[in-house]
Backbone as CSV, one residue per row, in Angstrom:
resi,resn,N_x,N_y,N_z,CA_x,CA_y,CA_z,C_x,C_y,C_z
1,MET,13.309,-0.322,-49.467,14.216,-0.956,-48.099,14.674,-1.854,-47.060
2,GLN,14.226,-3.351,-47.727,14.505,-4.289,-47.361,15.576,-4.692,-47.736
3,LYS,15.882,-4.688,-48.266,17.428,-4.921,-48.968,18.305,-4.295,-48.392
4,ILE,18.531,-2.711,-47.810,19.004,-2.413,-47.621,18.805,-2.515,-46.512
5,LYS,18.592,-2.686,-45.246,18.578,-3.300,-43.982,18.958,-4.698,-44.151
6,SER,18.938,-5.727,-45.119,19.571,-7.306,-45.264,20.980,-6.210,-45.556
7,LEU,21.528,-5.430,-45.973,22.891,-5.793,-46.623,24.004,-5.035,-45.500
8,MET,22.844,-4.124,-44.440,23.196,-3.602,-43.639,23.786,-4.137,-42.921
9,ALA,22.877,-5.319,-42.638,23.560,-7.004,-41.800,24.391,-7.488,-42.096
10,ARG,24.821,-7.545,-43.313,26.176,-8.513,-43.531,26.574,-7.464,-43.625
11,GLN,27.110,-6.274,-43.439,28.041,-5.212,-42.991,28.182,-4.714,-41.788
12,GLY,27.225,-5.575,-40.807,27.532,-5.478,-39.636,27.180,-3.984,-39.198
13,LEU,26.077,-3.485,-39.947,25.851,-2.243,-40.222,24.337,-2.595,-39.091
14,LYS,24.159,-1.212,-38.062,22.775,-1.613,-37.590,21.818,-0.711,-37.287
15,SER,20.505,-0.571,-37.284,19.938,0.872,-38.114,20.195,1.609,-36.171
16,PRO,19.335,2.920,-35.861,19.657,3.683,-34.719,19.027,2.681,-34.044
17,GLN,17.323,2.502,-34.368,16.796,1.584,-32.743,17.774,0.743,-32.717
18,GLU,18.298,-0.460,-33.174,18.865,-1.506,-33.294,20.306,-1.182,-32.131
19,SER,20.552,-0.182,-32.737,22.407,0.340,-32.272,21.850,0.816,-30.819
20,MET,21.162,1.310,-30.620,20.502,2.097,-29.322,19.918,0.652,-28.397
21,ALA,19.339,-0.470,-28.789,19.015,-1.307,-28.177,20.175,-1.958,-27.653
22,ASP,21.347,-2.229,-28.086,22.410,-3.596,-27.977,23.820,-2.828,-27.457
23,LEU,23.841,-1.645,-27.104,24.580,-0.524,-26.109,23.890,-0.175,-24.592
24,SER,24.952,-0.689,-23.868,24.346,-0.468,-22.666,25.456,-0.914,-22.016
25,PRO,26.117,0.630,-20.827,24.878,1.268,-20.770,25.224,2.181,-21.261
26,VAL,24.015,3.565,-21.217,24.285,4.309,-22.004,25.408,5.611,-22.163
27,GLU,26.521,5.027,-21.327,27.643,6.030,-20.803,28.766,4.628,-22.562
28,ASN,27.986,4.074,-23.620,28.914,3.512,-24.247,28.444,3.875,-25.921
29,LEU,27.110,3.868,-25.741,26.399,4.747,-26.931,27.324,5.988,-27.310
30,ARG,26.954,6.128,-28.808,28.229,6.718,-30.069,27.612,7.388,-31.340
31,ILE,27.283,8.373,-31.385,26.189,9.151,-32.481,27.588,9.418,-33.292
32,PRO,27.242,9.058,-34.761,28.149,8.657,-35.884,28.501,10.914,-35.462
33,SER,29.730,11.602,-36.372,29.917,12.291,-35.977,29.232,13.177,-37.614
34,LYS,28.765,14.248,-37.274,28.229,14.695,-38.296,28.972,14.854,-40.053
35,GLU,30.327,15.593,-39.537,31.954,15.160,-40.569,31.428,13.541,-41.619
36,GLU,31.339,12.472,-40.340,31.715,11.509,-41.323,29.851,11.484,-42.123
37,LEU,28.737,11.513,-41.786,27.824,12.138,-42.251,27.604,12.083,-43.342
38,ARG,28.216,13.949,-43.289,28.126,14.563,-44.572,29.011,14.279,-45.268
39,GLU,30.287,13.966,-44.506,31.562,12.887,-46.000,30.682,11.431,-47.174
40,LEU,29.497,11.185,-46.730,28.665,9.760,-46.645,27.327,10.944,-48.036
41,ARG,26.637,11.760,-47.421,26.220,12.359,-48.396,26.367,12.997,-49.303
42,GLU,27.923,13.682,-49.302,27.944,14.837,-50.481,28.186,13.507,-51.387
43,LEU,29.061,12.298,-51.070,28.855,11.258,-52.720,28.034,11.796,-53.594
44,PRO,28.982,12.067,-55.295,28.363,12.772,-55.842,27.022,11.084,-56.766
45,ILE,25.998,11.298,-56.329,25.038,10.307,-57.534,24.333,11.428,-56.984
46,ASP,23.434,10.519,-58.111,21.785,10.875,-58.293,21.013,9.583,-57.771
47,PRO,20.063,10.484,-57.191,19.420,9.505,-56.640,18.035,8.493,-57.762
48,GLN,17.881,9.155,-58.756,17.986,7.541,-59.415,18.512,6.913,-59.541
49,ALA,20.061,7.344,-59.954,20.737,6.762,-60.451,21.254,6.137,-59.132
50,GLU,21.675,6.050,-57.788,21.183,5.712,-56.780,20.366,4.646,-56.607
51,GLN,18.948,4.873,-57.138,18.266,3.250,-56.673,18.360,2.484,-57.410
52,GLU,18.196,2.673,-58.807,18.865,1.590,-59.679,19.876,1.282,-59.388
53,ILE,20.873,1.685,-58.623,22.199,0.580,-58.386,22.035,0.340,-57.385
54,ILE,21.015,0.106,-56.705,20.524,-0.771,-55.412,19.981,-1.446,-55.762
55,ASP,19.091,-1.109,-56.458,17.733,-2.611,-57.263,19.089,-3.340,-58.190
56,SER,19.869,-3.438,-57.922,20.976,-4.171,-59.651,21.630,-5.169,-58.377
57,ILE,21.637,-4.908,-56.713,21.864,-5.885,-56.064,20.956,-7.222,-55.957
58,GLU,21.960,-8.186,-56.128,21.315,-9.663,-56.751,20.979,-9.617,-54.764
59,GLU,19.716,-10.304,-55.289,18.802,-10.957,-53.914,19.348,-11.672,-53.225
60,ILE,20.121,-12.649,-53.748,21.270,-13.662,-53.031,21.804,-12.918,-51.982
61,TYR,22.162,-11.410,-51.704,22.704,-10.946,-50.870,21.754,-10.210,-50.031
62,PHE,20.658,-10.734,-50.106,19.470,-10.742,-48.845,18.653,-11.656,-48.210
63,SER,18.996,-12.720,-49.068,18.748,-14.444,-48.753,18.924,-14.994,-47.203
64,SER,20.331,-14.708,-47.008,20.214,-15.496,-45.453,21.415,-14.717,-44.579
65,ASP,21.328,-14.764,-43.687,22.308,-14.015,-42.477,23.618,-15.350,-42.622
66,SER,23.590,-15.978,-42.831,25.213,-16.318,-42.914,25.550,-17.629,-44.287
67,PHE,24.605,-16.033,-45.505,25.635,-15.969,-46.349,26.863,-14.847,-46.688
68,ASP,27.741,-16.359,-46.822,29.627,-15.494,-47.220,28.782,-15.075,-48.743
69,MET,29.270,-13.606,-49.222,29.713,-12.958,-50.391,30.615,-12.984,-50.755
70,VAL,32.062,-13.113,-49.625,33.034,-13.669,-50.320,33.274,-14.621,-50.989
71,GLN,33.139,-15.870,-51.018,32.903,-16.927,-50.713,31.851,-17.013,-52.781
72,HIS,31.149,-16.569,-52.576,29.907,-16.730,-53.486,30.565,-15.389,-54.923
73,GLU,31.357,-14.264,-54.539,32.061,-13.087,-55.446,33.322,-14.488,-55.895
74,LEU,33.841,-15.145,-55.727,34.653,-16.112,-55.651,34.276,-17.260,-57.226
75,GLU,33.563,-17.749,-56.554,32.691,-18.558,-57.798,32.007,-18.356,-58.588
76,LYS,31.577,-17.001,-58.235,31.097,-16.209,-59.907,32.608,-15.775,-60.795
77,LEU,33.833,-16.239,-60.395,35.160,-16.028,-61.209,35.188,-16.452,-62.036
78,PRO,35.616,-16.619,-63.882,36.030,-17.247,-64.720,36.900,-18.004,-65.004
79,PRO,36.652,-19.354,-65.718,37.978,-20.155,-65.585,39.046,-19.142,-66.167
80,GLU,38.991,-18.382,-66.740,40.481,-17.617,-67.506,40.067,-16.108,-67.054
81,LEU,40.848,-15.417,-66.310,40.508,-14.002,-66.144,40.919,-13.101,-66.677
82,ASN,40.114,-12.014,-66.911,40.235,-11.080,-67.597,40.115,-9.156,-66.438
83,LEU,41.438,-9.068,-66.700,41.637,-7.960,-66.370,40.789,-7.024,-66.208
84,GLN,40.896,-6.564,-67.268,39.419,-5.770,-67.845,38.245,-5.471,-66.800
85,GLU,37.772,-6.871,-66.933,36.264,-7.167,-66.633,36.719,-7.259,-65.630
86,LEU,37.855,-8.085,-64.476,37.592,-8.234,-63.199,37.595,-6.404,-62.205
87,GLU,38.099,-5.476,-63.272,38.334,-4.628,-62.625,36.727,-3.114,-62.893
88,GLU,36.139,-3.617,-64.433,34.828,-3.865,-64.222,34.274,-3.657,-63.340
89,TYR,34.326,-4.746,-63.086,33.318,-5.472,-62.474,33.371,-5.275,-60.706
90,ARG,34.949,-4.973,-60.389,34.669,-4.216,-59.336,34.794,-2.937,-59.069
91,ASP,34.562,-2.045,-59.855,33.800,-1.180,-60.150,32.499,-1.073,-59.707
92,THR,31.590,-2.058,-60.864,30.622,-2.229,-59.924,29.701,-2.184,-58.189
93,LEU,31.235,-2.943,-57.974,30.301,-3.442,-56.895,31.307,-2.117,-55.660
94,LYS,31.996,-1.480,-56.244,32.337,-0.304,-55.736,30.680,1.162,-55.646
95,LYS,30.449,0.886,-56.379,29.362,1.596,-56.787,28.322,1.364,-55.876
96,GLN,27.453,-0.092,-55.895,26.672,-0.272,-55.794,27.085,-0.529,-53.786
97,GLN,28.651,-0.366,-53.450,28.500,-0.436,-51.446,28.400,1.505,-51.608
98,ASP,28.979,2.298,-52.361,29.156,3.634,-52.230,27.757,3.987,-52.516
99,ALA,26.627,3.739,-53.074,24.656,4.127,-52.972,24.738,3.000,-51.882
100,VAL,24.551,1.899,-51.407,24.095,2.000,-49.615,24.514,2.560,-49.005
101,SER,25.875,2.809,-48.509,26.621,3.419,-48.005,25.685,4.859,-47.518
102,LYS,25.433,5.608,-48.554,24.608,7.419,-48.919,23.651,6.530,-48.277
103,LYS,22.999,5.512,-48.733,21.153,5.559,-48.331,21.685,5.681,-46.451
104,VAL,22.047,4.545,-45.911,22.303,4.833,-45.239,22.597,5.658,-44.421
105,ALA,23.772,6.615,-44.727,23.754,8.105,-43.826,22.633,8.704,-43.851
106,ASP,21.912,8.330,-45.358,20.827,9.379,-45.463,19.595,8.998,-43.999
107,LEU,19.062,8.001,-43.963,19.160,6.997,-43.161,18.952,7.105,-41.600
108,ILE,20.455,7.717,-41.314,20.980,7.955,-40.378,20.428,9.512,-39.672
109,LEU,20.490,10.056,-40.992,20.810,11.334,-40.459,19.150,12.143,-40.343
110,GLU,18.305,11.432,-41.465,16.749,11.531,-40.850,16.392,10.900,-39.888
111,LYS,17.353,9.419,-38.873,16.845,9.629,-37.311,17.239,9.797,-36.881
112,GLN,18.442,11.182,-36.791,19.060,11.113,-35.679,18.542,12.305,-34.880
113,PRO,17.606,13.362,-35.013,16.851,13.757,-34.145,15.918,12.721,-33.288
114,ALA,15.433,11.753,-33.842,14.430,11.079,-32.759,16.038,10.125,-31.852
115,TYR,16.823,9.728,-32.855,18.088,9.022,-32.132,18.390,9.855,-30.956
116,VAL,18.401,11.310,-30.842,19.326,11.818,-29.825,17.789,11.850,-28.487
117,LYS,16.678,12.359,-29.213,15.582,12.568,-28.185,15.299,11.430,-27.784
118,GLU,15.346,10.529,-28.146,15.279,8.638,-27.674,16.601,8.777,-26.025
119,LEU,17.578,9.370,-26.748,18.824,9.200,-25.779,18.792,9.957,-24.482
120,GLU,18.311,11.416,-24.930,18.204,12.113,-23.719,17.101,11.989,-22.718
121,ARG,15.936,10.906,-22.933,15.190,10.211,-22.700,15.315,9.165,-21.657
122,VAL,16.519,8.773,-22.024,16.703,7.399,-21.189,17.908,8.009,-20.517
123,THR,18.425,8.966,-20.981,19.293,9.508,-20.211,18.670,9.771,-18.229
124,ALA,17.904,10.814,-18.760,16.692,11.319,-17.900,16.029,10.046,-17.219
125,LEU,15.540,8.856,-17.413,15.251,7.632,-17.085,16.160,7.207,-16.176
126,GLN,17.353,6.653,-16.604,18.485,6.473,-16.027,18.791,7.243,-15.089
127,THR,18.579,9.004,-14.565,18.871,9.417,-13.744,17.588,9.455,-12.403
128,ASN,16.948,9.291,-13.251,14.811,8.643,-12.155,15.008,7.964,-11.304
129,LEU,15.564,6.411,-12.072,15.747,5.208,-12.187,17.000,5.230,-10.488
130,GLN,17.862,5.990,-10.790,19.382,5.690,-9.184,18.672,6.901,-8.436
131,LEU,17.633,7.752,-8.474,17.157,8.871,-7.834,16.284,8.314,-6.794
132,ALA,15.594,6.650,-7.684,14.723,5.867,-6.997,14.880,4.918,-6.419
133,ALA,16.426,4.357,-6.865,16.726,3.468,-6.165,16.963,4.252,-4.530
134,VAL,17.553,5.278,-4.636,18.218,6.347,-3.387,17.380,5.437,-2.616
135,ILE,16.442,6.771,-2.909,14.382,6.684,-1.929,14.246,5.609,-1.364
136,CYS,14.535,4.316,-2.517,13.968,2.824,-1.607,15.157,2.638,-0.575
137,THR,16.181,2.585,-0.980,17.019,2.548,0.131,16.875,2.851,1.237
138,ASN,16.665,4.483,1.183,16.626,5.273,2.057,15.101,4.506,3.445
139,ALA,14.527,4.738,2.420,13.086,4.528,2.651,13.479,2.977,3.633
140,ARG,13.753,1.866,2.820,14.004,0.552,3.761,15.010,1.060,5.124
141,ARG,15.540,1.873,5.046,16.619,2.296,6.117,15.230,2.921,7.259
142,GLN,14.378,3.566,7.236,13.530,4.428,7.619,12.904,2.760,8.520
143,LEU,12.630,2.277,7.497,10.977,1.160,8.087,12.602,0.307,9.075
144,ARG,13.065,0.488,8.799,14.116,-0.500,9.861,14.228,0.164,11.022
145,VAL,14.122,1.063,10.981,14.987,2.160,12.246,13.108,2.144,12.915
146,SER,12.283,2.219,12.441,10.851,2.054,12.666,10.230,0.819,13.169
147,LYS,10.472,-0.236,12.865,9.938,-1.381,13.069,10.969,-1.854,14.176
148,GLU,12.271,-1.322,14.735,12.616,-1.844,15.715,12.622,-1.201,17.400
149,GLY,12.190,0.473,16.325,11.549,1.177,17.279,10.750,0.977,17.903
150,PHE,9.021,0.235,16.667,7.931,-0.089,16.924,8.109,-1.601,18.154
151,THR,8.813,-2.250,17.839,8.922,-3.425,18.607,10.091,-3.173,19.674
152,GLU,10.338,-2.402,20.526,11.507,-1.803,21.994,9.963,-1.187,22.610
153,ALA,8.765,-0.381,21.334,8.023,0.173,22.140,7.074,-0.477,22.718
154,SER,7.049,-1.787,21.880,5.596,-3.366,21.806,5.811,-3.599,23.169
155,LEU,7.239,-3.915,23.173,7.971,-4.924,24.442,7.118,-4.073,25.808
156,GLY,7.338,-2.817,25.610,8.172,-1.758,27.024,6.745,-1.643,27.441
157,LEU,4.943,-1.538,26.052,3.891,-1.595,26.799,3.818,-3.151,27.083
158,LEU,3.499,-4.006,27.040,3.527,-5.594,27.145,3.921,-5.543,28.865
159,ALA,5.691,-4.624,28.919,5.858,-5.052,30.507,5.183,-3.949,31.690
160,ASN,4.400,-2.907,30.937,4.344,-1.753,31.498,2.783,-2.373,31.864
161,GLN,1.989,-3.357,31.285,0.428,-3.667,31.464,0.790,-4.849,32.662
162,ARG,1.868,-5.206,32.350,1.902,-6.724,33.245,2.491,-6.158,34.806
163,ARG,3.184,-5.369,34.568,3.870,-4.422,35.560,2.396,-4.040,36.901
164,ARG,1.472,-3.472,35.743,0.608,-2.904,36.248,-0.763,-4.116,36.787
165,GLN,-0.882,-4.944,36.332,-1.631,-6.007,36.513,-0.965,-6.633,38.443
166,LEU,1.071,-7.022,38.067,0.427,-7.276,38.951,0.362,-6.278,40.634
167,LEU,0.416,-4.792,40.082,0.713,-3.472,40.989,-0.465,-3.789,41.992
168,THR,-2.140,-3.822,40.555,-3.182,-4.215,40.642,-3.387,-5.292,41.747
169,GLY,-3.055,-6.083,41.446,-3.604,-7.623,42.628,-2.698,-7.271,43.696
170,LEU,-1.435,-6.594,43.883,-1.009,-6.126,45.038,-1.379,-5.411,46.067
171,LEU,-2.143,-4.593,45.037,-3.198,-3.527,45.903,-3.906,-3.772,46.870
172,LYS,-4.817,-5.152,45.757,-6.258,-5.591,45.891,-5.724,-7.286,47.931
173,SER,-4.506,-7.337,47.542,-4.189,-8.384,48.224,-3.850,-7.647,49.480
174,LEU,-3.236,-6.147,49.368,-3.082,-5.215,50.253,-4.342,-4.399,51.327
175,ARG,-5.239,-4.447,50.718,-5.819,-3.406,51.033,-6.473,-5.150,51.967
176,THR,-6.893,-6.256,51.555,-7.526,-7.644,52.083,-7.670,-7.805,53.503
177,ILE,-5.124,-7.515,53.384,-4.786,-8.122,54.776,-5.096,-6.282,55.736
178,LYS,-5.063,-5.687,54.900,-5.613,-4.795,55.933,-6.796,-4.706,56.632
179,THR,-8.042,-5.177,55.924,-9.302,-5.757,56.619,-9.358,-7.047,57.534
180,LEU,-8.273,-7.317,57.831,-8.068,-8.477,58.109,-7.298,-8.143,59.330
181,GLN,-6.391,-6.890,59.450,-5.581,-6.435,60.247,-6.325,-5.965,61.532
182,ARG,-7.313,-5.544,60.686,-8.593,-4.935,61.787,-9.743,-5.410,62.516
183,THR,-9.531,-6.747,61.551,-11.119,-7.569,62.517,-10.113,-7.833,63.572
184,ASP,-9.532,-7.441,64.763,-9.111,-8.199,65.933,-9.887,-7.076,66.546
185,VAL,-9.905,-5.757,66.047,-10.535,-4.922,67.479,-12.436,-5.044,66.773
186,ARG,-12.732,-5.291,65.248,-13.794,-5.342,65.398,-14.313,-7.174,66.686
187,LEU,-13.561,-8.208,66.080,-14.213,-8.971,67.205,-14.666,-8.972,68.338
188,SER,-13.343,-8.318,69.347,-13.153,-7.715,70.246,-14.354,-6.966,71.130
189,GLU,-14.728,-6.355,70.303,-16.648,-5.343,70.071,-17.452,-6.513,70.008
190,MET,-17.191,-6.874,69.344,-18.328,-8.225,69.346,-18.632,-8.996,70.139
191,LEU,-17.160,-9.368,71.098,-17.571,-9.706,72.101,-18.298,-9.203,73.248
192,GLU,-17.854,-8.086,73.301,-18.139,-6.924,74.560,-19.381,-6.728,73.929
193,GLU,-20.451,-6.828,73.306,-22.083,-6.723,72.980,-22.432,-8.148,72.890
194,GLU,-22.078,-9.175,73.148,-22.115,-10.606,73.280,-22.872,-10.832,72.068
195,ASP,-21.857,-10.365,71.046,-23.350,-10.606,69.556,-21.826,-12.309,69.104
196,TYR,-22.137,-13.779,69.982,-21.459,-13.916,69.754,-21.386,-15.361,68.399
197,PRO,-22.907,-15.295,67.792,-22.697,-15.821,66.474,-22.475,-15.005,65.093
198,GLY,-22.109,-13.354,66.083,-21.663,-12.870,64.932,-19.630,-12.845,64.622
199,ALA,-19.731,-12.915,65.523,-17.815,-13.181,65.900,-17.652,-14.370,65.224
200,ILE,-18.515,-15.113,65.824,-17.646,-16.548,65.308,-17.951,-16.592,63.563
201,GLN,-19.133,-16.261,63.215,-19.123,-15.696,61.379,-18.311,-14.981,60.894
202,LEU,-17.092,-13.988,61.716,-16.454,-13.089,60.862,-15.341,-13.584,61.263
203,CYS,-15.169,-14.821,62.100,-13.974,-15.536,62.158,-13.588,-16.756,60.918
204,LEU,-14.825,-17.288,60.736,-15.591,-17.925,60.021,-14.614,-17.329,58.540
205,GLU,-15.473,-16.159,57.547,-14.567,-15.668,56.840,-13.195,-15.088,56.921
206,CYS,-12.616,-15.072,58.310,-10.830,-14.612,58.183,-9.958,-15.735,58.091
207,GLN,-11.297,-16.398,58.761,-10.632,-17.880,58.156,-10.024,-18.127,56.316
208,LYS,-11.104,-17.818,56.022,-11.815,-18.939,54.833,-10.360,-17.273,53.523
209,ALA,-10.504,-16.057,54.266,-9.421,-14.806,53.539,-8.099,-15.220,53.587
210,ALA,-7.817,-15.933,54.796,-6.619,-15.476,55.616,-5.935,-16.410,54.810
211,SER,-6.288,-18.268,55.111,-6.062,-18.935,53.548,-5.461,-18.974,52.850
212,THR,-6.210,-17.564,51.750,-6.016,-17.521,50.431,-4.243,-16.774,50.170
213,PHE,-4.002,-16.035,51.599,-2.462,-15.100,51.507,-1.811,-15.915,52.809
214,LYS,-2.022,-16.627,53.384,-1.180,-17.716,53.914,0.144,-17.369,53.299
215,HIS,0.927,-16.939,52.328,2.070,-17.188,51.620,2.965,-15.705,52.132
216,TYR,1.528,-15.009,52.916,2.249,-13.800,54.132,2.615,-13.438,54.854
217,SER,3.802,-14.067,54.897,4.282,-14.172,56.527,3.224,-13.025,57.536
218,CYS,2.638,-11.910,57.028,1.669,-11.344,58.285,0.223,-11.872,57.988
219,ILE,0.297,-12.335,57.461,-1.248,-13.065,57.478,-0.671,-14.769,57.793
220,ARG,0.516,-15.530,58.170,0.448,-16.244,58.088,0.048,-16.328,60.131
221,TYR,0.556,-15.235,60.275,1.175,-15.038,61.507,-0.572,-14.804,62.027
222,SER,-0.894,-13.806,61.984,-2.214,-13.593,62.164,-3.618,-14.446,61.851
223,ASN,-2.715,-15.667,60.401,-4.126,-16.496,60.758,-3.606,-17.941,61.732
224,ASN,-2.886,-17.779,62.422,-2.644,-18.509,63.700,-3.550,-18.063,64.891
225,ARG,-3.630,-16.628,65.098,-4.336,-16.590,65.606,-5.983,-16.297,65.645
226,TRP,-6.189,-15.924,64.188,-7.580,-16.450,64.168,-8.195,-17.623,63.831
227,ILE,-7.523,-18.862,63.329,-7.475,-20.260,64.237,-8.049,-20.629,65.355
228,LEU,-6.889,-19.531,66.150,-6.883,-20.410,67.733,-8.175,-19.552,68.184
229,TRP,-9.093,-18.608,67.746,-10.486,-18.337,67.677,-11.676,-19.176,67.831
230,PHE,-11.156,-19.452,66.819,-11.940,-20.749,66.158,-11.924,-21.222,65.977
231,ASN,-11.523,-22.340,67.614,-11.040,-23.291,67.575,-12.504,-23.780,68.848
232,TRP,-13.125,-24.537,68.433,-14.206,-25.466,68.489,-14.602,-25.365,70.418
233,VAL,-13.648,-26.007,71.119,-13.527,-25.991,72.127,-13.096,-24.430,73.040
234,GLN,-12.337,-23.689,72.943,-12.362,-22.400,73.281,-13.735,-22.083,73.173
235,TRP,-14.770,-21.654,71.643,-15.689,-21.093,71.668,-17.020,-21.072,72.731
236,GLU,-16.343,-23.426,72.969,-17.460,-23.430,74.291,-17.433,-22.784,75.077
237,LYS,-16.053,-22.925,75.788,-15.599,-22.055,77.429,-16.166,-20.491,77.427
238,VAL,-15.796,-19.938,76.143,-16.731,-18.534,75.943,-18.420,-19.156,76.022
239,LEU,-18.636,-19.223,75.224,-20.291,-19.217,76.103,-20.373,-20.104,77.642
240,ASP,-19.560,-21.067,77.714,-20.388,-21.451,78.551,-19.916,-20.940,79.812
241,LEU,-18.594,-19.775,80.377,-18.647,-18.585,81.331,-19.313,-17.555,81.068
242,HIS,-19.918,-17.048,79.600,-20.958,-16.271,79.301,-22.714,-16.593,79.857
243,LEU,-22.893,-18.101,80.220,-23.875,-18.760,80.997,-23.090,-18.192,82.371
244,GLN,-22.296,-18.804,83.216,-21.761,-18.211,83.955,-22.303,-17.325,84.660
245,LEU,-21.539,-16.505,84.343,-21.502,-15.142,84.063,-22.813,-14.657,84.656
246,HIS,-23.618,-14.616,83.927,-25.297,-14.140,83.291,-26.249,-15.173,83.715
247,GLU,-26.014,-15.813,84.860,-27.349,-16.477,84.795,-28.682,-16.299,85.184
248,GLU,-29.202,-14.891,85.537,-30.023,-14.896,85.775,-30.690,-14.102,84.718
249,ILE,-29.600,-13.465,84.282,-30.241,-12.383,82.932,-28.947,-12.584,81.821
250,TYR,-29.904,-13.051,80.443,-28.533,-13.253,79.558,-29.652,-13.770,78.209
251,ASP,-29.714,-13.569,76.813,-30.098,-13.450,75.784,-29.933,-15.009,75.810
252,GLY,-31.208,-16.024,75.192,-30.883,-17.070,75.162,-30.739,-17.357,73.629
253,ASN,-31.529,-16.637,72.647,-30.832,-16.725,71.600,-29.577,-16.647,70.754
254,THR,-28.763,-15.568,71.461,-27.943,-15.061,71.644,-27.104,-16.561,71.696
255,ILE,-27.296,-17.522,72.741,-26.050,-18.503,73.157,-26.677,-19.294,71.842
256,PHE,-27.823,-19.844,71.765,-28.330,-20.779,71.167,-27.287,-20.878,69.707
257,LEU,-28.283,-19.467,69.266,-26.729,-19.649,67.682,-25.294,-19.619,67.824
258,GLY,-25.511,-19.049,68.608,-23.585,-19.253,68.796,-23.029,-20.731,68.973
259,PHE,-24.249,-21.544,69.122,-23.704,-23.015,69.591,-24.127,-23.572,68.008
260,VAL,-25.125,-23.184,67.485,-25.070,-23.232,65.928,-24.302,-22.848,65.276
261,CYS,-23.799,-22.360,65.643,-22.136,-21.826,64.309,-21.203,-22.583,64.600
262,LEU,-21.704,-23.297,66.069,-19.916,-23.982,66.124,-20.460,-25.629,65.746
263,GLU,-21.785,-25.624,65.740,-21.670,-27.232,64.710,-22.059,-27.302,63.270
């Protein structure tokens, strides 16, 4: 069998497995026709005689891939040529070639079902690979679209969260401003009730809160009024006036605590 393979290599022939490995793409593969194989197999030769002819081939033919058969045969020619001997030797070489060709044809026919089956498997594999490539392409496209959509959605969520935080802070500020705006009423009530310490303390708290929100124009206006209320001289006048109006009956603790707050 090694001789057959080496001789096939010398003549440019390949086994079905080698042929299938070399041919690409699949469309370029060619299966020998049944007629060609049948002609080779129908050569009239006895199997035993065929093997003997193959065994008679010189070992040097299988020695190296670079072996030059033509040069080798030319070097074997005698100085004086004999036509009859040349014709007999030619017939011998022709029989060897026919025997090798028939053996190759037998091997091809023997392996042809497996060759065809493998070719079908390769064709199916190629189809599956093409389908997989289409699926991967579509998956990448959908992934890119999903990624873009996810990015937009994430940016939208971040923007909404920031807007929510701003609105929450604004709502808190508005509630504080609303409370400050109602302080005038409460301050007037506390003065009528002669709760001077409480009124002074309320003014201090309002002034502290107003300084925090002084960037609002409404607070800036109200803040001036509360600063005026918290003016030390004005509060002293208020307490002195209370003492003048209520010289006989007055709450000493209230007046005292009022002056303490002013200090």
